[in-house]
XYZ file of C-alpha atoms in Angstrom:
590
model
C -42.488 40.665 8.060
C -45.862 41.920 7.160
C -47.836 41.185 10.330
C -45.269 43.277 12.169
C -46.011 46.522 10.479
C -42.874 47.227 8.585
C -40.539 45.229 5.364
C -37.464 45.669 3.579
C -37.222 49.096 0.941
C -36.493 46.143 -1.641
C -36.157 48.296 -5.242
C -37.149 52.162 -3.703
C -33.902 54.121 -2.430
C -35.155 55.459 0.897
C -33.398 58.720 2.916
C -30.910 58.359 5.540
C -33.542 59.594 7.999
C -35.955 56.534 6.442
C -32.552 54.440 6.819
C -32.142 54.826 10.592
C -35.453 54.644 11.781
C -35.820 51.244 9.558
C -32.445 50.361 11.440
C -33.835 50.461 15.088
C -37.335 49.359 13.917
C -34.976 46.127 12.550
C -33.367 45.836 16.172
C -35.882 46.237 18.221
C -37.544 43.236 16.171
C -35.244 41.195 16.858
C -34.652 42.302 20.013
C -38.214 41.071 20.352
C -36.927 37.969 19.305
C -34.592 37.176 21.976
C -37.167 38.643 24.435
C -35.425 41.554 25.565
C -36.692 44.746 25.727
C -35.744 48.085 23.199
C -33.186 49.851 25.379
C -34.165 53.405 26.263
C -32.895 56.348 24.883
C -30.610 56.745 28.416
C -29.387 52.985 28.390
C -28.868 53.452 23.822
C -25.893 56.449 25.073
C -24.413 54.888 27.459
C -23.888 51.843 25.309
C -23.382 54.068 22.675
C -21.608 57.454 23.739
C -22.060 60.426 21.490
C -19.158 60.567 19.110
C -18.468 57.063 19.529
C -18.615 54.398 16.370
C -21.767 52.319 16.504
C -21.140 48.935 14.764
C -22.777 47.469 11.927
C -26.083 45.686 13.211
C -24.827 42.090 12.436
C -21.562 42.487 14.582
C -24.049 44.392 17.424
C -25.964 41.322 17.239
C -22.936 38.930 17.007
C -21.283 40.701 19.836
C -24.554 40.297 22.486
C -24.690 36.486 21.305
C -28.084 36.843 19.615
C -25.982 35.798 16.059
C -23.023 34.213 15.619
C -20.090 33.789 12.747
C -21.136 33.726 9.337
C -24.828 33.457 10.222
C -25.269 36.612 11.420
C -25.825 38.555 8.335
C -27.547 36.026 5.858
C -29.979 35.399 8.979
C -30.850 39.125 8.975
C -31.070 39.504 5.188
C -33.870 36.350 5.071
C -35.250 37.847 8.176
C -35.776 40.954 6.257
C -36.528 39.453 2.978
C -33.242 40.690 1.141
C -32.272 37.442 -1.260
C -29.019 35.962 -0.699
C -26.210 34.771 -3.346
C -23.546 32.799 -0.827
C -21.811 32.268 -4.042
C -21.159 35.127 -7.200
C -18.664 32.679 -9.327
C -21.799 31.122 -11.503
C -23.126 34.980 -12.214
C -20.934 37.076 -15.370
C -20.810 40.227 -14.182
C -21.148 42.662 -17.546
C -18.682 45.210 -17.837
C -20.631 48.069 -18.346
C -22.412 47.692 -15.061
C -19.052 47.876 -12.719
C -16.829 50.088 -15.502
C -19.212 53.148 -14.207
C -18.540 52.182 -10.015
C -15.408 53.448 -9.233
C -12.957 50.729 -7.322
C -12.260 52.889 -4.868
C -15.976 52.991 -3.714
C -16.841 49.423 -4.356
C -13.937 48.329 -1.888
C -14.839 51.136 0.833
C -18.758 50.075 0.914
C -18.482 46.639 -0.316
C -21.114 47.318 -2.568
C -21.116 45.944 -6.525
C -23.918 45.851 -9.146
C -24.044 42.225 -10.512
C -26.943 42.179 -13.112
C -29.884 43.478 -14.296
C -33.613 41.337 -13.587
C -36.603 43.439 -15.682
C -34.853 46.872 -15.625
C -33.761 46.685 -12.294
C -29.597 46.279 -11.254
C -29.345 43.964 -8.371
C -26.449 45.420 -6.238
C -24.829 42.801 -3.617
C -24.063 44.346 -0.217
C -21.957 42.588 2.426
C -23.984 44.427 4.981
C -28.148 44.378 4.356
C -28.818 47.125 6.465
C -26.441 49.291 4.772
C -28.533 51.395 2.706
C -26.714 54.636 2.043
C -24.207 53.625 -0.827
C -27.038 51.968 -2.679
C -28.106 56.088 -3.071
C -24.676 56.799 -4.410
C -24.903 53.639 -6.919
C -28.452 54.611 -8.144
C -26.942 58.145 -9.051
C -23.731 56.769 -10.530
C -25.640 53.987 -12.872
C -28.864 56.383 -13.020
C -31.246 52.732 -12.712
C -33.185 51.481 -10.034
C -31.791 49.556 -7.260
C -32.442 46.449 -5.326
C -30.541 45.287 -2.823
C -29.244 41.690 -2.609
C -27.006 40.126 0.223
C -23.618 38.846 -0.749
C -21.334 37.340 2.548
C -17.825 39.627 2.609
C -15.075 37.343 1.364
C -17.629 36.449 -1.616
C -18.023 40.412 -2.583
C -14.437 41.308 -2.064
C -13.403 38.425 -4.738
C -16.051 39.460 -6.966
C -14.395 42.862 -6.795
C -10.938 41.835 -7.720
C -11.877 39.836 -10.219
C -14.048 42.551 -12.096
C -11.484 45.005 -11.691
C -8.631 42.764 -12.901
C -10.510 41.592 -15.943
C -9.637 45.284 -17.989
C -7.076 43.871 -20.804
C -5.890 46.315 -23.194
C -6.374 49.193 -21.232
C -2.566 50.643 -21.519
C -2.836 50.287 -25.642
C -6.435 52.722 -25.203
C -4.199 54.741 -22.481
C -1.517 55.582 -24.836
C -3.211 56.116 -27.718
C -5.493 58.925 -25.536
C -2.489 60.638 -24.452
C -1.187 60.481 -28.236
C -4.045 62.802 -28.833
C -4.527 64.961 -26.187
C -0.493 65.367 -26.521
C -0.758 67.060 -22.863
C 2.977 68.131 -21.439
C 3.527 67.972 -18.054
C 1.958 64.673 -16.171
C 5.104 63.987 -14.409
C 3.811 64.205 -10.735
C 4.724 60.984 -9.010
C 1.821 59.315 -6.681
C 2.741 56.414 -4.681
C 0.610 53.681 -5.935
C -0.509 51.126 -3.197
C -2.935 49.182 -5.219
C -2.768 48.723 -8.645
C -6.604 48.330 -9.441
C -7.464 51.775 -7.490
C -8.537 54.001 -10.763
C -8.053 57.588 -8.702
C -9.082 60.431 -10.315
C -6.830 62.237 -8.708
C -3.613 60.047 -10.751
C -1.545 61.704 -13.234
C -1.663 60.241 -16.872
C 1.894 58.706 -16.375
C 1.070 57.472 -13.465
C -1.819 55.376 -14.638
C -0.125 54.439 -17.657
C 2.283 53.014 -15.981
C -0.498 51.012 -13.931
C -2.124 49.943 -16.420
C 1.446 48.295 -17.962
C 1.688 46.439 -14.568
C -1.320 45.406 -14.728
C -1.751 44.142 -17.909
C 1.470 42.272 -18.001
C 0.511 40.447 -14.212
C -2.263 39.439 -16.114
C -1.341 38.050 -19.711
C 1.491 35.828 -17.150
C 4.802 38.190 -17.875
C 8.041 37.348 -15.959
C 9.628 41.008 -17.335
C 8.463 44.085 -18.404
C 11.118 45.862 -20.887
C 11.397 49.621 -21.113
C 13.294 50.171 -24.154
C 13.866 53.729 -25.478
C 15.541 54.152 -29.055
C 16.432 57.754 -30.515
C 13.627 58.726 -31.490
C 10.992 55.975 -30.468
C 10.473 53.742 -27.357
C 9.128 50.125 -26.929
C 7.466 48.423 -24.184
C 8.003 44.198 -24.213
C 6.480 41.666 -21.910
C 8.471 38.176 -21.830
C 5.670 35.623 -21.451
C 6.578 31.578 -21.248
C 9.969 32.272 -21.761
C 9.674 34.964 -25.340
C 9.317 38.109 -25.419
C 6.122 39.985 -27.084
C 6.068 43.693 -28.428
C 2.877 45.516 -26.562
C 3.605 49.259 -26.879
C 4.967 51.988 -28.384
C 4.287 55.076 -26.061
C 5.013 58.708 -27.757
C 8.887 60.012 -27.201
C 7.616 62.818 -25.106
C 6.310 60.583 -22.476
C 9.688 58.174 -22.142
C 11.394 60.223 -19.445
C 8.560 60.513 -17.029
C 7.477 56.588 -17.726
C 11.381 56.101 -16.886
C 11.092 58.814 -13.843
C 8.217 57.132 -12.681
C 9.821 53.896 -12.323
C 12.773 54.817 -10.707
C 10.413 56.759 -7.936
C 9.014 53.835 -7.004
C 11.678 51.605 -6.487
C 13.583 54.443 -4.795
C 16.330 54.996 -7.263
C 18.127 58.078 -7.789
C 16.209 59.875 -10.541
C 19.059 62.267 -11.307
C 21.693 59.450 -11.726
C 21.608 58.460 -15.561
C 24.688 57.201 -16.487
C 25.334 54.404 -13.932
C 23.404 51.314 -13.960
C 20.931 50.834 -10.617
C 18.684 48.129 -9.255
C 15.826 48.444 -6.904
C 12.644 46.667 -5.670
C 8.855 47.766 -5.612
C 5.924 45.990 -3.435
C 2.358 46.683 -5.196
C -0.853 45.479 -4.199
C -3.194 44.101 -6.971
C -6.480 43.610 -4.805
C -5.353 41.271 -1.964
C -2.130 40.219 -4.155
C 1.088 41.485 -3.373
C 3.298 41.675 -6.163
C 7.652 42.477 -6.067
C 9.291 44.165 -8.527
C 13.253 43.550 -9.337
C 14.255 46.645 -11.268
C 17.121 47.096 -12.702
C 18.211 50.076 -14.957
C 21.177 50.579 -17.510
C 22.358 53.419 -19.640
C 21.834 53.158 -23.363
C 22.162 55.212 -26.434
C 18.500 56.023 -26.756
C 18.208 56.478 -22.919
C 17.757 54.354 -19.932
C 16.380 50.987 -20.203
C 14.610 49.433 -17.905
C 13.798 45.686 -17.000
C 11.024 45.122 -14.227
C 11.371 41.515 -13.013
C 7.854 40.145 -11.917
C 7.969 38.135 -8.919
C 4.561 36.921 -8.050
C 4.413 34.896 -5.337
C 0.851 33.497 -6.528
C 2.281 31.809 -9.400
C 4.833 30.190 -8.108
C 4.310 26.052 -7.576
C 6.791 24.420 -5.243
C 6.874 21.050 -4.755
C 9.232 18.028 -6.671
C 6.184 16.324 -7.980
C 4.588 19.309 -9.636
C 8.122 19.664 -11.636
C 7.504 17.385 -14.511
C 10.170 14.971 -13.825
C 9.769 11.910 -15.329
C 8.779 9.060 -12.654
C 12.434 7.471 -12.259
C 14.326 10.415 -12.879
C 11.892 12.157 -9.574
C 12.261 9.318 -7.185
C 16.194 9.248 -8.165
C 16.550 13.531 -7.679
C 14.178 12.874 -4.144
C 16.770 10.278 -2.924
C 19.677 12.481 -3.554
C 18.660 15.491 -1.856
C 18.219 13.674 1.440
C 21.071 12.366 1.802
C 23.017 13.520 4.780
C 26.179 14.886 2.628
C 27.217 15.835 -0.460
C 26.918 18.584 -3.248
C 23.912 18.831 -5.492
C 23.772 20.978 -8.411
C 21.229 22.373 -10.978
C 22.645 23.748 -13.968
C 20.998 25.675 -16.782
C 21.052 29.006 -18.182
C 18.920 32.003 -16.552
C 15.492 31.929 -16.756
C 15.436 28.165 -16.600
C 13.817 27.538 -13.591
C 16.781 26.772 -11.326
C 16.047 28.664 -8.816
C 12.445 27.185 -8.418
C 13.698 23.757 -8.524
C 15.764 24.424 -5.830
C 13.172 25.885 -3.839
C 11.191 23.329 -4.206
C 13.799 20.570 -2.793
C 13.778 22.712 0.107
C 10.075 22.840 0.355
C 10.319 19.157 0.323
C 13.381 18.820 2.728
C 11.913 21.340 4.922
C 11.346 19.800 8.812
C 11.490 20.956 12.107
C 14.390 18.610 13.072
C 16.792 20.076 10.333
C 18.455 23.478 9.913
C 18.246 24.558 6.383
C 20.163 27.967 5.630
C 20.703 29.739 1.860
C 22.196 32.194 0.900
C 21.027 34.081 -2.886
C 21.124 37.232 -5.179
C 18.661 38.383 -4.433
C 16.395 36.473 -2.343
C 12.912 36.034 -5.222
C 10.504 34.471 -2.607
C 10.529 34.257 1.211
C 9.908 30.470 2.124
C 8.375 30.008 5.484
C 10.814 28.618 8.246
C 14.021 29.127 6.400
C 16.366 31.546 6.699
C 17.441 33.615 3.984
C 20.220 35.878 3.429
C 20.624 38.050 0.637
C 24.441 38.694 -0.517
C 24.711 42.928 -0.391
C 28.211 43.679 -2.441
C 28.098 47.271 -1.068
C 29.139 46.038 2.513
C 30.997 43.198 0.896
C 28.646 40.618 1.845
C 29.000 38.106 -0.997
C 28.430 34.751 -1.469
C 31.787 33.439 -0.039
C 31.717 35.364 3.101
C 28.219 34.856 3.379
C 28.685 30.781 3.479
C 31.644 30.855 6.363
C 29.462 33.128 8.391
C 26.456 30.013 7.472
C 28.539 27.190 8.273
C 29.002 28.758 11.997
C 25.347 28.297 12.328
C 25.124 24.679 12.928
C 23.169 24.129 9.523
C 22.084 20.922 7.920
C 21.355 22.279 4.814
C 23.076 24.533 2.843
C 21.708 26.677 -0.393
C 24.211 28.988 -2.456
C 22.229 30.538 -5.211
C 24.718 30.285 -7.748
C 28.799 28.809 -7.256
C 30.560 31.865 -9.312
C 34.233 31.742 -8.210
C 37.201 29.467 -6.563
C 36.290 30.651 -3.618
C 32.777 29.789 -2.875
C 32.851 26.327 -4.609
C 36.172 25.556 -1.883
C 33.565 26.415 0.548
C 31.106 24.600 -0.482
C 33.536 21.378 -1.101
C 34.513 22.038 2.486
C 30.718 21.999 4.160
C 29.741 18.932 1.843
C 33.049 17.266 2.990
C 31.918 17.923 6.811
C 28.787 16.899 6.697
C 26.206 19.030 5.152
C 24.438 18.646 2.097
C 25.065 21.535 -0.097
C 22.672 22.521 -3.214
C 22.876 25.343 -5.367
C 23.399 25.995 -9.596
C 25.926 26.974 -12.470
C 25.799 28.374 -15.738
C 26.262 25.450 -18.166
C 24.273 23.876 -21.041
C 24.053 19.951 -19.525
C 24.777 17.833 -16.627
C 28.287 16.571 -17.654
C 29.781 20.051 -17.871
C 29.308 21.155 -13.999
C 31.876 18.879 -14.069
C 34.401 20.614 -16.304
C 33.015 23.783 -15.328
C 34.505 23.192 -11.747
C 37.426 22.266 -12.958
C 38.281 25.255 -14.735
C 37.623 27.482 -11.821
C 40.742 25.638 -10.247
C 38.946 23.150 -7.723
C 41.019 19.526 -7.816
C 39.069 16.798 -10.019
C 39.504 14.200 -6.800
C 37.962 16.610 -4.433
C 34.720 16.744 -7.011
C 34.494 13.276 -7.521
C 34.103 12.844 -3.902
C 31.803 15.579 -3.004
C 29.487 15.590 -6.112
C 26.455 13.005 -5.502
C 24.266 14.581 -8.607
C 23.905 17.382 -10.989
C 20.227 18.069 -12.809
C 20.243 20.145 -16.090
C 16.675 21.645 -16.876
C 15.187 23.599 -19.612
C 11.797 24.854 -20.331
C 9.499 24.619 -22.828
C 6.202 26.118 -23.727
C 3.001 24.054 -23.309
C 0.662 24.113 -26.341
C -2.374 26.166 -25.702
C -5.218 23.609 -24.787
C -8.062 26.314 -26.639
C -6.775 26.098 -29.719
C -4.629 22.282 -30.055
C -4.731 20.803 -33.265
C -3.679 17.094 -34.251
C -1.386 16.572 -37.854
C 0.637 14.266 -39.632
C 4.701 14.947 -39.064
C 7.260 14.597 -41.403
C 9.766 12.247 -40.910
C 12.643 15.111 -40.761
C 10.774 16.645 -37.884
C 10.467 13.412 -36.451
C 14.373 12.727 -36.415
C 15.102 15.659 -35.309
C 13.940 14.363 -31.826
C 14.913 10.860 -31.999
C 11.099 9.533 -32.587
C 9.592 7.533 -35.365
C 6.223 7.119 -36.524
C 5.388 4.044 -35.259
C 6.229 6.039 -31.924
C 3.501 8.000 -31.915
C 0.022 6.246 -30.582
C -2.169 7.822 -33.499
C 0.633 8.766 -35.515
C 0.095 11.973 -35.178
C 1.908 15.302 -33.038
C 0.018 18.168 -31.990
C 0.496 22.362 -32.085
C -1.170 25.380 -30.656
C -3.106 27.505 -33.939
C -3.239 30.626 -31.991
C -6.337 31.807 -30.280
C -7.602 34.802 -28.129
C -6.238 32.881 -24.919
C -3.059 32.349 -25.925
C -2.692 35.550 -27.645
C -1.957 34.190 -31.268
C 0.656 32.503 -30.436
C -0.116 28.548 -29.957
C 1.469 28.286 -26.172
C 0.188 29.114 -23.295
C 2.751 27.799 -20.105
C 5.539 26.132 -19.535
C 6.632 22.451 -18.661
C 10.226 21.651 -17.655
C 12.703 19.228 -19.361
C 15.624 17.240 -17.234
C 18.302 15.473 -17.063
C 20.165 13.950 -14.106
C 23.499 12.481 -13.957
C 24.001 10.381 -10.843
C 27.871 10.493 -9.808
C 28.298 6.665 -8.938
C 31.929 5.162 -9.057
C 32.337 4.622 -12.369
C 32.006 8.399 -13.281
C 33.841 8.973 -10.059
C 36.591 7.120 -11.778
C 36.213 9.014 -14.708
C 35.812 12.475 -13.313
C 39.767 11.707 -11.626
C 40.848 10.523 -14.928
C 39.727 13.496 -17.039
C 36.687 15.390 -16.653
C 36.093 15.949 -19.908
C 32.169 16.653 -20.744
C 31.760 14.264 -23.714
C 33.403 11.462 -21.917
C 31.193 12.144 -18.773
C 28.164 12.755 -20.703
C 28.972 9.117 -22.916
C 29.665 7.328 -19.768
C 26.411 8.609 -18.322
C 24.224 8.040 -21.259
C 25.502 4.382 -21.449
C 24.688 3.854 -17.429
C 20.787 5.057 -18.629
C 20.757 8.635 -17.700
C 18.178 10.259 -19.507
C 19.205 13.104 -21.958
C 17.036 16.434 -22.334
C 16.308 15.485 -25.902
C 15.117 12.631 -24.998
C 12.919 13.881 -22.005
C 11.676 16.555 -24.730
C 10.463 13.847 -27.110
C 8.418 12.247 -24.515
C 6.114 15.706 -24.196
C 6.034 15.964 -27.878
C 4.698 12.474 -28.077
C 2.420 12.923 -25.040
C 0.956 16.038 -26.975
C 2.322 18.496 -24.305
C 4.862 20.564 -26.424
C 5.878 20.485 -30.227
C 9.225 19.824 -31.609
C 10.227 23.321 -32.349
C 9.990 23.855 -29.190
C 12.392 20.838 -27.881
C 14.914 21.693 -30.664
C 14.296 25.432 -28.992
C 15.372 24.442 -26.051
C 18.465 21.407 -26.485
C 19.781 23.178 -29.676
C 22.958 23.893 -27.587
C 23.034 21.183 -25.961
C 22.888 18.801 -29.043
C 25.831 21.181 -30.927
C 28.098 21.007 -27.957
């Protein structure tokens, strides 16, 4: 670049006079390049009327064919001697660099300060001819500059990663507002993106973000609101228990609690009827629902936020944790051309995503698959989904007839709650769907009597029901922090295993580290068991569908119990037996 009279600023922060006339200087170089001549200054307006939006010089260049795709901008930044990191995941990016840039101006110029080489911040830029925010970021980190070339999709990842790294942000939040003990703050802002720090957002309002936030990222499935008489708690349920986090001052319970009921679009003046509403957020390029649902209390209103984030969820029947048989038995029952299949379990048990999952795997363009749910959690692509709305007295009975006039295949009912849908649903199976959907109970065997005592005739169950799955789950011990030791033969027996069962003879637990939060789990794994309706338990289900006779019956035919499923991932080292006892403790008493 020498030779040809002009280079790169590099480190020095140049004007935006300096800026422009580097610009053309830059085109008409390569311009030079591609042997065409620097337009004139008649031929620049017309391509470029006054008031129009030139584009960046890499999509100029891409658009007259000089550049193309993802070329176009690392060729220009080692034309002009800019370096160039493709990649930003090897590089830790400290916090006190990017805590100073707000996010707001980091996303608009694509601009973020990465490290710091002999005094000097190296700032990747998505566009190397973009010079005028690297002003702005010399003045907010008061350093010297120098500019290095990142592509797009790398910066904006860099970006939300930074900015979603802040943990314990609310606990500093609350205990500033403790202090300053300011009144007011109860102006509600519609939040579109819950890592956009405005400065223009009221107190409650980025409290409230930070909460969010903060519970997306420790891996919460609810965030509890819980105001007492003269105190208020906030709890995140994480693998399945719930953690205390906060304890915000009284003062600032009814605009949290206002706040909350803005954005899902309840009716803030209504506090003595329970309400439910959803929220969309954006977290970066995430986009997070909210379930809210509110009810009247002594202390107040509590509030639950459901978390449904489509990112975690994993569909699919092999990523379930079934054990080998027990998968390739559950895969042959749901295609089958007929019959009712049900998953059973209490809530929060993973039902739903089980269910999803078979439907993932059923999922085909030759086949119709229809469900109907309360509310519908995740939109799965090619189905249709309807959501039962009580107000217009759309439940989940009417809801089916309307489903079975639309030539289905496949049939989901989120859960079987009265006589009335499971006659429905005994009805499709018996002309030739295949029905799946879930009930309430603690194991396989009692769907069974379950059924039964909603009024629906034992004969017309043993004919209809092909297989019922009961599932639990269980927290995974926390890889950081796992720890072998010796059992006791008590704790042994309390899962069916012996000593000699154990490859080392030894069990493993979580000792509580800084990724697991203390607390010795970190995810969950789920536990089955599947009962196969074959004739004999047809037989028996006619005779009397009683759950300890079904359940005997099935254990003796091989079906494997929870317990038993349980003390497979205790011996494998995945979970510990507190845990499994946890989680069948019901089942076992029954």
């Amino acid at each position: 670049m020498q030779k040809h009279g002009w280079k790169h600023p590099g480190a020095r922060v140049v004007s935006t006079m300096e800026a422009k006339e580097w610009w053309n200087k830059g085109k008409a170089y390569l311009d030079k390049l591609r042997g065409k001549k620097p337009p004139t200054p008649e031929e620049a307006y017309e391509e470029h009327p006054e008031g129009s939006e030139a584009l960046p010089i890499g999509e100029e260049l891409a658009r007259q064919g000089v550049l193309g795709g993802d070329d176009v901008n690392i060729t220009l930044a080692r034309q002009l001697g800019v370096p160039v990191y493709e990649q930003l995941d090897d590089i830790t990016i400290p916090r006190d660099l990017f805590k100073k840039v707000p996010y707001s101006f980091a996303k608009k110029h694509l601009i973020l300060p990465i490290k710091e080489e002999n005094g000097v911040i190296l700032a990747a830029l998505a566009d190397p001819l973009n010079l005028e925010p690297l002003e702005e970021l010399r003045l907010m980190l008061d350093r010297e500059i120098k500019a290095v070339y990142s592509p797009k999709d790398t910066i904006i990842q860099a970006i939300n990663d930074c900015y979603n790294k802040e943990t314990g942000a609310a606990s500093q939040m609350i205990a500033d507002m403790q202090e300053q003990s300011e009144d007011g703050g109860s102006e509600v802002v519609e939040v579109y993106d819950l890592l956009d720090d405005a400065k223009g957002q009221a107190p409650i309002v980025k409290l409230l973000n930070l909460i969010v936030t903060e519970a997306i990222q420790q891996g919460a499935s609810d965030i509890h609101f819980e105001p007492f008489e003269n105190s208020m708690r906030v709890r995140y349920r994480i693998d399945g228990v719930l953690h205390n986090r906060h304890a915000p001052a009284t003062e600032y319970q009814a605009q949290l609690m206002t706040r909350v009921k803005v954005m899902a679009k309840l009716d803030i003046a209504e506090r003595r009827l329970p309400q439910d509403g959803r929220i969309k957020l954006k977290m970066g390029r995430r986009e997070i629902d909210f379930r809210v649902s509110t009810v009247p209390v002594s202390g107040g209103e509590r509030i639950v936020m459901r978390i449904l984030d489509k990112g975690n969820v994993v569909l699919g029947l092999d990523r379930m944790g079934m054990l080998p048989n027990m998968y390739e038995e559950f895969k042959r029952l749901i295609h089958l051309p007929e019959g009712i299949v049900l998953v059973t379990g209490p809530t929060g048990s993973g039902k739903t995503t089980t269910l999803y999952s078979a439907i993932h795997d059923l999922y085909d363009d030759e086949i119709n698959i229809m469900t109907i749910e309360d509310p519908v959690e995740y939109n799965l692509k090619g189905i249709a989904q309807i959501g039962v709305q009580p107000k217009i007295n759309l439940d989940f009975a009417m809801g089916l007839r309307h489903i079975l006039r639309q030539d289905p295949d496949v049939i989901m009912i989120g859960e079987i709650r009265d006589k009335e849908t499971a006659e429905i649903a005994i009805q499709s199976s018996l002309t030739g769907h295949l029905v799946m959907s879930t009930l309430h109970t603690n194991d396989a065997p009692s769907a069974i009597t379950r059924l039964v005592d909603m009024g629906i005739e034992p004969y017309l169950l043993s004919s209809t029901i092909v297989g019922v799955l009961a599932q639990r789950l269980v927290r995974r011990i926390c890889p950081d922090c796992k720890r072998a030791y010796i059992p006791t033969e008590k704790e042994l027996q309390s899962v069916g295993l012996r000593l000699e069962d154990l490859p080392e003879g030894k069990l493993y637990r979580g000792e509580g580290c800084t990724a697991c939060y203390g607390y010795g789990y970190r995810g969950r794994h789920g536990i089955y068991e599947l009962m196969t309706v074959n004739s004999a338990l047809q037989t028996q289900i006619v005779k009397s569908p009683d759950a300890n006779a079904l359940r005997q019956m099935a254990l003796t035919q091989g079906m494997v119990s929870l317990r038993e499923h349980g003390a497979d991932l205790v011996k494998k080292g995945i979970t510990t037996v507190t845990e499994v006892l946890r989680a069948v403790r019901a089942v076992e008493e029954g």
